[in-house]
Amino acid sequence: MLKDLLTEEQLGLLKSLIDESENIIVTCHMNADGDAIGASMGWAEYLKSVGKTPTIVVPDQYPDYLKWMPNTEKVMRYDKHKEQADLLFGVADLVFCLDFNVTSRVGDMEEALCQSKARKVLIDHHLQPDVETALTISHPELSSTSEIVFRLVWQLGAFETLTKHFAAPIYCGMMTDTGAFTFNSKSPEIFFIISQLLTKGIDKDKIYRNVYNNYSAWAIRMRGYMMCQKLNVFEDLHASYFAISRKEMKEFHFVKGDAEGLVNEPLRIKGMKLSISLREDDRKENLVWVSLRSVDNFPCNKMAEEFFNGGGHLNASGGKLNCSLAEAEQIARQAILHYEDMLKI
């Protein structure tokens, strides 16, 4: 049912890299989302099953709604344990880079990653991978990095030996990177994978609740406020944007993850093709995080590249702007107007 991702030569190289390594790190991008954490946790479970003891190192804080996963208490945050993590990168002989295509996406951890003499393996689904590796496993056509991890484990013949500790984070990663299977999820193979994950006894409904029904009262109030007071809708262009300021984040007691999925809400408006979320960084001045979502064939990844120093997938992309929130709003308006011919269709 599943096509192999690796040639026999690549598969042999992956196995030998793992067999020959003792000090293994699994890492992902900063501001890790469900796919980054899910893929990392799942791949680490596979490595444990073949006798390795990998350490998962993430650049910074990730959302609380992902901490239900087994063994997340063992994940090391680089921003909290820099000295210890630097030592680990210094002695590592193999580093798995998951869910990022360029090293700049690991933030302040980039120097440690790039200076590490360890051999590196990239496992990712973003366009244009640019990381120096011994093996690059890049499949932008697939739904998520978690899907790639499942397929690798399947090709390695190891799925039967694994438990729900592998299946739960992989399902979570696939679910979150497809908006609960509402985009980037047309392939029948995705649902074959889900059927196999369910054989491990995971509760997919509970995983959904853990991720999407886990907000504080303040977070729900903020989401309602954004949609009621801050949503700018261009009805003739079938597009919208909203902007979350640092002041508003403070007023609503914002914590990381409170805005997760909020960019998808405007797409529930009849005929809406594009939604843009702008969020002021809660610590750094003149830094605005951008999320874009679209439907059908509108290329929000091209818009992200052209206007927001980012990229991603056809219907789900992101970026950032080094400017004030007011300036970011102007750029969002310019981007929408620039693509008005495609949006009007």
Short mmCIF file of C-alpha atoms in Angstrom, two decimals, residues 218-219 222 225-226 244-255 258 279-283:
data_model
loop_
_atom_site.label_atom_id
_atom_site.label_comp_id
_atom_site.label_asym_id
_atom_site.label_seq_id
_atom_site.Cartn_x
_atom_site.Cartn_y
_atom_site.Cartn_z
CA TRP A 218 -8.71 33.77 28.56
CA ALA A 219 -7.59 32.14 25.30
CA MET A 222 -9.01 36.38 22.97
CA TYR A 225 -12.19 39.27 20.44
CA MET A 226 -9.94 38.76 17.41
CA ILE A 244 -2.55 40.42 17.47
CA SER A 245 -0.59 43.05 19.36
CA ARG A 246 1.69 42.53 22.34
CA LYS A 247 -0.65 44.70 24.41
CA GLU A 248 -3.62 42.49 23.55
CA MET A 249 -1.62 39.37 24.32
CA LYS A 250 -0.87 40.74 27.77
CA GLU A 251 -4.51 41.69 28.35
CA PHE A 252 -5.63 38.16 27.51
CA HIS A 253 -2.85 36.44 29.49
CA PHE A 254 -1.43 34.91 26.31
CA VAL A 255 0.70 31.77 26.49
CA ASP A 258 -3.23 30.27 22.42
CA ARG A 279 1.22 38.29 15.67
CA GLU A 280 3.63 40.64 17.38
CA ASP A 281 6.43 38.83 19.18
CA ASP A 282 5.90 39.03 22.92
CA ARG A 283 9.57 39.79 23.65
#
